[in-house]
Amino acid sequence: MICSRTVFRCFKALERLGDRITGAAGPYFVGLAVLLISTGAICFFDVIMPSLSYPLITGPICILISLNLFLHYYYVCTIPPGFVDAPMQLAGTSRLWAQPLNKTRPLTWSSNLNITRANITVCRKCAQRKPERTHHCRICNRCVLKYDHHCPVRINQCVGLHNERHFVMFMAYLCLSSLCFVSLGYEQLFLALGVSYRVVWPYHVPPLAYMLLYILSAVIGLAVGIMCSYHLWMIMQGETSVESQDHEHYRRVASERGETFVNSYDLGKLQNLRLFFNIGPTGYSHWTLFVPLRVQPYTDGNAWARPAGYERHRGVREGEELTDDEETSET
């Protein structure tokens, strides 16, 4: 017993050390990401862009993709995820904010959706009152509304209610940018390798730098594409990263009792996507998926849309919900 407690304390100490290291290194990871993205964009517009056909069409499209990439990354790094102890985040009035389709009623409440108030509990770690889907981040040491995960490598903060849309949009446009780089720049790769009929490299970017960026784009596009697909699948299931693992536990518990677990946040794949991106009659226009503007979530985190007749998950009894101490994924 003493030995097991000692091992547990050692693991906890290593975990806290890892949290401090990743927290301290976060700004450097963000700086590296900005450097790589900027270098890739410069390389694309210097080497690949001049060779594209129909420049009056392809040029604005490439610029729009780049704007989405940079602005969504800026948003996800600078917009607070939604802390329970912070003032409510309201929509701004600058031109970077999209305008909702229905300006006369708050986005939180709609006759087309069954919106129910969230259950309130008290966090065991910070003693803050928190609505359901809120979790305590051990790196930020604060409770985050609709907590998904803490991302020290790419954005140096949590992904939560107010920046999760921009996080997914950033990944999607990073995948699209990588795809464009790889699919449209292969001829220049052959030229950089010296296997093309052209013998002169007419671009400002050195050939070796272009080859390295081309390989990096292919690797990042594949890796982020897998991650983005996983997040989109969870969104279609009405889950966050934490909830996805929690729900597996609930399914096992319900199955052992001969019951079936039903996620009360799941309104169907298409409706889940609409609510996540907040598009449609109760939210914003579909063009906000293509123009990098800021968009409010459909809820303030104190109420959630559910199927008719649902106030909580089916198959999970009161008191069986996992706490932050028990959950298997927190960062």
Short mmCIF file of C-alpha atoms in Angstrom, two decimals:
data_model
loop_
_atom_site.label_atom_id
_atom_site.label_comp_id
_atom_site.label_asym_id
_atom_site.label_seq_id
_atom_site.Cartn_x
_atom_site.Cartn_y
_atom_site.Cartn_z
CA MET A 1 0.00 0.00 0.00
CA ILE A 2 2.80 2.42 0.92
CA CYS A 3 4.67 1.55 -2.29
CA SER A 4 1.59 2.17 -4.46
CA ARG A 5 0.97 5.53 -2.79
CA THR A 6 4.60 6.53 -3.39
CA VAL A 7 4.35 5.58 -7.07
CA PHE A 8 1.09 7.52 -7.38
CA ARG A 9 2.68 10.63 -5.82
CA CYS A 10 5.62 10.33 -8.21
CA PHE A 11 3.32 10.17 -11.22
CA LYS A 12 1.36 13.15 -9.94
CA ALA A 13 4.60 15.10 -9.48
CA LEU A 14 5.71 14.24 -13.02
CA GLU A 15 2.29 15.26 -14.31
CA ARG A 16 2.53 18.66 -12.61
CA LEU A 17 6.07 19.11 -13.95
CA GLY A 18 4.87 18.30 -17.46
CA ASP A 19 2.06 20.84 -17.08
CA ARG A 20 4.53 23.55 -16.05
CA ILE A 21 6.88 22.75 -18.93
CA THR A 22 4.17 22.73 -21.58
CA GLY A 23 2.63 25.89 -20.13
CA ALA A 24 5.97 27.72 -20.19
CA ALA A 25 6.85 26.51 -23.69
CA GLY A 26 3.44 27.41 -25.15
CA PRO A 27 4.36 30.91 -26.43
CA TYR A 28 7.41 29.49 -28.21
CA PHE A 29 5.26 26.84 -29.92
CA VAL A 30 2.87 29.56 -31.10
CA GLY A 31 5.80 31.64 -32.40
CA LEU A 32 7.12 28.62 -34.29
CA ALA A 33 3.68 27.96 -35.77
CA VAL A 34 3.36 31.57 -36.96
CA LEU A 35 6.82 31.37 -38.51
CA LEU A 36 6.06 28.12 -40.37
CA ILE A 37 2.63 29.26 -41.60
CA SER A 38 4.01 32.61 -42.76
CA THR A 39 6.96 30.98 -44.52
CA GLY A 40 4.64 28.54 -46.26
CA ALA A 41 2.38 31.37 -47.45
CA ILE A 42 5.34 33.38 -48.77
CA CYS A 43 6.65 30.30 -50.54
CA PHE A 44 3.26 29.59 -52.13
CA PHE A 45 2.72 33.11 -53.46
CA ASP A 46 6.32 33.39 -54.70
CA VAL A 47 6.72 29.96 -56.33
CA ILE A 48 3.32 28.39 -57.05
CA MET A 49 0.92 31.30 -57.47
CA PRO A 50 2.56 32.80 -60.64
CA SER A 51 2.14 29.49 -62.52
CA LEU A 52 -1.61 29.09 -61.87
CA SER A 53 -4.07 29.42 -64.74
CA TYR A 54 -6.86 32.00 -64.70
CA PRO A 55 -5.13 34.31 -62.17
CA LEU A 56 -8.19 36.58 -61.89
CA ILE A 57 -10.09 33.61 -60.44
CA THR A 58 -7.42 31.59 -58.65
CA GLY A 59 -5.71 34.64 -57.16
CA PRO A 60 -8.66 35.86 -55.02
CA ILE A 61 -9.46 32.28 -53.99
CA CYS A 62 -5.90 31.70 -52.75
CA ILE A 63 -5.90 35.03 -50.93
CA LEU A 64 -9.24 34.17 -49.26
CA ILE A 65 -7.89 30.79 -48.12
CA SER A 66 -4.81 32.51 -46.67
CA LEU A 67 -6.92 35.10 -44.86
CA ASN A 68 -9.05 32.35 -43.33
CA LEU A 69 -5.93 30.47 -42.24
CA PHE A 70 -4.26 33.44 -40.55
CA LEU A 71 -7.35 35.06 -39.03
CA HIS A 72 -8.81 31.85 -37.60
CA TYR A 73 -5.41 31.10 -36.06
CA TYR A 74 -5.32 34.62 -34.62
CA TYR A 75 -8.84 34.18 -33.24
CA VAL A 76 -8.21 30.80 -31.64
CA CYS A 77 -5.02 32.05 -29.97
CA THR A 78 -6.44 35.34 -28.67
CA ILE A 79 -10.13 34.70 -27.90
CA PRO A 80 -10.60 33.36 -24.34
CA PRO A 81 -12.22 29.92 -24.41
CA GLY A 82 -14.89 30.96 -21.91
CA PHE A 83 -13.97 30.87 -18.22
CA VAL A 84 -16.80 30.55 -15.70
CA ASP A 85 -15.26 33.26 -13.49
CA ALA A 86 -14.94 35.75 -16.36
CA PRO A 87 -17.58 38.24 -17.56
CA MET A 88 -19.92 37.01 -20.28
CA GLN A 89 -18.46 37.50 -23.76
CA LEU A 90 -20.75 39.61 -25.94
CA ALA A 91 -20.68 40.15 -29.69
CA GLY A 92 -18.63 43.13 -30.81
CA THR A 93 -19.49 45.90 -33.26
CA SER A 94 -16.34 45.93 -35.39
CA ARG A 95 -16.27 44.77 -39.00
CA LEU A 96 -14.62 41.53 -37.92
CA TRP A 97 -17.95 40.39 -36.43
CA ALA A 98 -20.60 38.71 -38.56
CA GLN A 99 -24.19 39.83 -38.18
CA PRO A 100 -26.79 37.20 -37.16
CA LEU A 101 -29.69 36.50 -39.49
CA ASN A 102 -32.22 37.15 -36.73
CA LYS A 103 -31.28 40.30 -34.82
CA THR A 104 -34.50 40.60 -32.84
CA ARG A 105 -34.13 37.62 -30.49
CA PRO A 106 -31.12 36.22 -28.62
CA LEU A 107 -29.40 33.28 -30.24
CA THR A 108 -29.66 31.23 -27.05
CA TRP A 109 -33.44 30.83 -27.21
CA SER A 110 -35.31 29.63 -30.28
CA SER A 111 -38.74 28.15 -30.90
CA ASN A 112 -37.11 25.67 -33.29
CA LEU A 113 -34.89 24.13 -30.60
CA ASN A 114 -35.59 22.48 -27.25
CA ILE A 115 -33.22 24.51 -25.09
CA THR A 116 -32.97 23.52 -21.42
CA ARG A 117 -31.09 25.11 -18.57
CA ALA A 118 -27.81 23.44 -17.66
CA ASN A 119 -27.42 21.66 -14.34
CA ILE A 120 -25.14 23.56 -11.96
CA THR A 121 -22.46 21.92 -9.78
CA VAL A 122 -19.50 23.18 -7.78
CA CYS A 123 -15.95 22.48 -8.94
CA ARG A 124 -13.93 20.48 -6.42
CA LYS A 125 -10.70 22.20 -7.46
CA CYS A 126 -11.55 25.91 -7.62
CA ALA A 127 -14.93 25.99 -5.84
CA GLN A 128 -16.54 27.83 -8.77
CA ARG A 129 -20.16 27.18 -9.68
CA LYS A 130 -20.10 25.58 -13.11
CA PRO A 131 -22.81 24.53 -15.58
CA GLU A 132 -22.73 21.09 -17.18
CA ARG A 133 -20.15 20.52 -19.96
CA THR A 134 -17.75 22.74 -17.97
CA HIS A 135 -14.46 21.22 -16.83
CA HIS A 136 -11.45 22.34 -14.84
CA CYS A 137 -8.21 22.70 -16.81
CA ARG A 138 -5.27 21.75 -14.65
CA ILE A 139 -2.83 23.86 -16.71
CA CYS A 140 -4.91 27.06 -16.69
CA ASN A 141 -6.24 26.14 -13.22
CA ARG A 142 -9.65 27.53 -14.21
CA CYS A 143 -13.00 26.08 -15.21
CA VAL A 144 -13.77 26.35 -18.95
CA LEU A 145 -17.24 26.35 -20.51
CA LYS A 146 -17.71 23.38 -22.89
CA TYR A 147 -14.12 22.37 -22.30
CA ASP A 148 -12.62 20.31 -25.11
CA HIS A 149 -8.90 20.17 -24.34
CA HIS A 150 -5.87 22.32 -23.53
CA CYS A 151 -3.64 22.81 -26.56
CA PRO A 152 -0.16 24.05 -25.55
CA VAL A 153 1.54 23.18 -28.85
CA ARG A 154 -0.62 25.05 -31.36
CA ILE A 155 -2.56 27.79 -29.52
CA ASN A 156 -1.18 27.90 -25.95
CA GLN A 157 -4.61 27.88 -24.29
CA CYS A 158 -7.77 25.86 -23.86
CA VAL A 159 -10.27 25.08 -26.57
CA GLY A 160 -13.72 25.86 -25.23
CA LEU A 161 -17.11 27.35 -26.00
CA HIS A 162 -15.97 30.64 -27.50
CA ASN A 163 -12.98 29.56 -29.59
CA GLU A 164 -13.77 25.94 -30.57
CA ARG A 165 -15.36 27.02 -33.87
CA HIS A 166 -12.22 28.93 -34.83
CA PHE A 167 -10.05 25.98 -33.80
CA VAL A 168 -11.88 23.63 -36.17
CA MET A 169 -11.97 26.26 -38.94
CA PHE A 170 -8.22 26.81 -38.55
CA MET A 171 -7.55 23.08 -38.88
CA ALA A 172 -9.84 22.84 -41.93
CA TYR A 173 -8.13 25.73 -43.71
CA LEU A 174 -4.69 24.45 -42.74
CA CYS A 175 -5.60 21.13 -44.40
CA LEU A 176 -6.94 22.96 -47.46
CA SER A 177 -3.82 25.13 -47.68
CA SER A 178 -1.55 22.10 -47.42
CA LEU A 179 -3.58 20.31 -50.10
CA CYS A 180 -3.26 23.29 -52.44
CA PHE A 181 0.49 23.54 -51.78
CA VAL A 182 1.11 19.86 -52.45
CA SER A 183 -1.26 19.39 -55.41
CA LEU A 184 -0.35 22.60 -57.23
CA GLY A 185 3.38 22.73 -56.49
CA TYR A 186 4.65 19.34 -57.64
CA GLU A 187 6.14 20.71 -60.89
CA GLN A 188 8.23 23.19 -58.92
CA LEU A 189 9.33 20.32 -56.69
CA PHE A 190 10.69 18.48 -59.73
CA LEU A 191 12.48 21.67 -60.79
CA ALA A 192 13.99 22.07 -57.31
CA LEU A 193 15.15 18.44 -57.46
CA GLY A 194 16.77 19.05 -60.85
CA VAL A 195 14.65 16.53 -62.77
CA SER A 196 12.77 19.11 -64.86
CA TYR A 197 13.57 20.25 -68.39
CA ARG A 198 13.99 23.76 -66.98
CA VAL A 199 17.47 24.39 -65.61
CA VAL A 200 17.03 27.79 -63.96
CA TRP A 201 15.26 28.31 -60.63
CA PRO A 202 13.55 31.71 -61.21
CA TYR A 203 12.08 32.24 -57.72
CA HIS A 204 13.21 34.14 -54.64
CA VAL A 205 12.74 31.15 -52.31
CA PRO A 206 15.80 28.83 -52.39
CA PRO A 207 15.17 25.37 -53.91
CA LEU A 208 16.18 23.54 -50.72
CA ALA A 209 13.79 25.63 -48.63
CA TYR A 210 10.99 24.90 -51.10
CA MET A 211 11.63 21.15 -50.95
CA LEU A 212 11.60 21.15 -47.15
CA LEU A 213 8.39 23.19 -47.03
CA TYR A 214 6.76 20.91 -49.60
CA ILE A 215 7.52 17.82 -47.50
CA LEU A 216 6.42 19.62 -44.33
CA SER A 217 3.14 20.66 -45.97
CA ALA A 218 2.40 17.06 -46.95
CA VAL A 219 3.13 15.74 -43.45
CA ILE A 220 1.21 18.50 -41.64
CA GLY A 221 -1.71 18.24 -44.05
CA LEU A 222 -2.00 14.51 -43.38
CA ALA A 223 -1.63 14.79 -39.60
CA VAL A 224 -3.97 17.76 -39.17
CA GLY A 225 -6.42 16.22 -41.65
CA ILE A 226 -6.76 13.16 -39.42
CA MET A 227 -7.20 15.37 -36.35
CA CYS A 228 -9.74 17.61 -38.09
CA SER A 229 -11.73 14.60 -39.29
CA TYR A 230 -11.80 13.24 -35.74
CA HIS A 231 -13.06 16.56 -34.36
CA LEU A 232 -15.73 16.86 -37.06
CA TRP A 233 -16.91 13.33 -36.25
CA MET A 234 -17.18 14.21 -32.55
CA ILE A 235 -19.10 17.38 -33.45
CA MET A 236 -21.54 15.31 -35.50
CA GLN A 237 -21.99 13.07 -32.43
CA GLY A 238 -22.69 16.09 -30.21
CA GLU A 239 -19.55 15.52 -28.12
CA THR A 240 -16.33 17.22 -27.08
CA SER A 241 -13.01 15.37 -26.72
CA VAL A 242 -13.59 14.91 -22.98
CA GLU A 243 -17.21 13.86 -23.43
CA SER A 244 -16.29 11.35 -26.12
CA GLN A 245 -14.25 9.38 -23.59
CA ASP A 246 -16.75 9.93 -20.76
CA HIS A 247 -19.57 8.59 -22.93
CA GLU A 248 -17.65 5.37 -23.57
CA HIS A 249 -17.62 4.83 -19.80
CA TYR A 250 -21.34 5.62 -19.56
CA ARG A 251 -22.12 3.15 -22.35
CA ARG A 252 -20.32 0.37 -20.45
CA VAL A 253 -22.10 1.22 -17.20
CA ALA A 254 -25.51 1.34 -18.91
CA SER A 255 -24.81 -1.87 -20.82
CA GLU A 256 -23.99 -3.73 -17.61
CA ARG A 257 -27.48 -2.83 -16.36
CA GLY A 258 -29.11 -3.85 -19.61
CA GLU A 259 -29.80 -0.23 -20.53
CA THR A 260 -28.76 1.93 -23.47
CA PHE A 261 -26.86 5.18 -23.08
CA VAL A 262 -28.28 8.10 -25.09
CA ASN A 263 -26.34 11.36 -25.41
CA SER A 264 -28.81 14.17 -24.67
CA TYR A 265 -26.75 16.66 -26.70
CA ASP A 266 -27.05 14.63 -29.92
CA LEU A 267 -29.66 16.18 -32.22
CA GLY A 268 -28.54 14.37 -35.37
CA LYS A 269 -25.37 14.87 -37.39
CA LEU A 270 -26.55 17.75 -39.57
CA GLN A 271 -28.20 19.68 -36.75
CA ASN A 272 -25.15 19.15 -34.53
CA LEU A 273 -22.98 20.70 -37.23
CA ARG A 274 -25.38 23.62 -37.64
CA LEU A 275 -25.36 24.34 -33.92
CA PHE A 276 -21.59 24.02 -33.60
CA PHE A 277 -20.91 26.46 -36.45
CA ASN A 278 -24.08 28.41 -35.50
CA ILE A 279 -25.39 28.69 -39.05
CA GLY A 280 -28.97 28.68 -40.25
CA PRO A 281 -32.14 30.63 -39.40
CA THR A 282 -31.33 30.81 -35.67
CA GLY A 283 -27.71 31.85 -36.19
CA TYR A 284 -25.53 33.20 -38.96
CA SER A 285 -25.33 32.88 -42.73
CA HIS A 286 -23.52 29.95 -44.36
CA TRP A 287 -21.04 32.36 -45.93
CA THR A 288 -19.42 32.76 -42.50
CA LEU A 289 -17.80 29.38 -43.25
CA PHE A 290 -15.86 31.04 -46.08
CA VAL A 291 -15.26 34.57 -44.77
CA PRO A 292 -13.10 34.79 -41.61
CA LEU A 293 -15.45 36.71 -39.33
CA ARG A 294 -16.09 36.23 -35.64
CA VAL A 295 -19.27 34.38 -34.71
CA GLN A 296 -20.96 33.96 -31.32
CA PRO A 297 -21.86 30.40 -30.19
CA TYR A 298 -25.55 29.60 -30.12
CA THR A 299 -25.52 29.47 -26.31
CA ASP A 300 -23.77 31.21 -23.44
CA GLY A 301 -22.93 27.87 -21.83
CA ASN A 302 -25.76 27.99 -19.29
CA ALA A 303 -28.29 26.23 -21.53
CA TRP A 304 -28.06 23.48 -24.15
CA ALA A 305 -30.17 22.20 -27.02
CA ARG A 306 -31.53 18.67 -26.53
CA PRO A 307 -34.02 16.36 -28.23
CA ALA A 308 -37.62 16.78 -27.10
CA GLY A 309 -38.27 15.04 -23.78
CA TYR A 310 -34.63 14.99 -22.68
CA GLU A 311 -33.38 16.84 -19.62
CA ARG A 312 -30.27 14.67 -19.15
CA HIS A 313 -28.50 11.66 -20.65
CA ARG A 314 -30.43 8.39 -20.76
CA GLY A 315 -28.75 5.40 -19.15
CA VAL A 316 -26.81 7.48 -16.61
CA ARG A 317 -28.26 7.87 -13.14
CA GLU A 318 -27.78 10.84 -10.88
CA GLY A 319 -24.43 10.63 -9.10
CA GLU A 320 -22.81 8.46 -11.78
CA GLU A 321 -21.44 11.39 -13.78
CA LEU A 322 -17.66 11.51 -13.91
CA THR A 323 -15.93 14.39 -12.13
CA ASP A 324 -12.78 16.18 -13.28
CA ASP A 325 -10.75 13.98 -10.90
CA GLU A 326 -12.11 10.83 -12.52
CA GLU A 327 -12.14 11.78 -16.20
CA THR A 328 -9.59 10.14 -18.41
CA SER A 329 -8.82 13.13 -20.63
CA GLU A 330 -8.24 16.66 -19.43
CA THR A 331 -5.45 18.03 -21.60
#
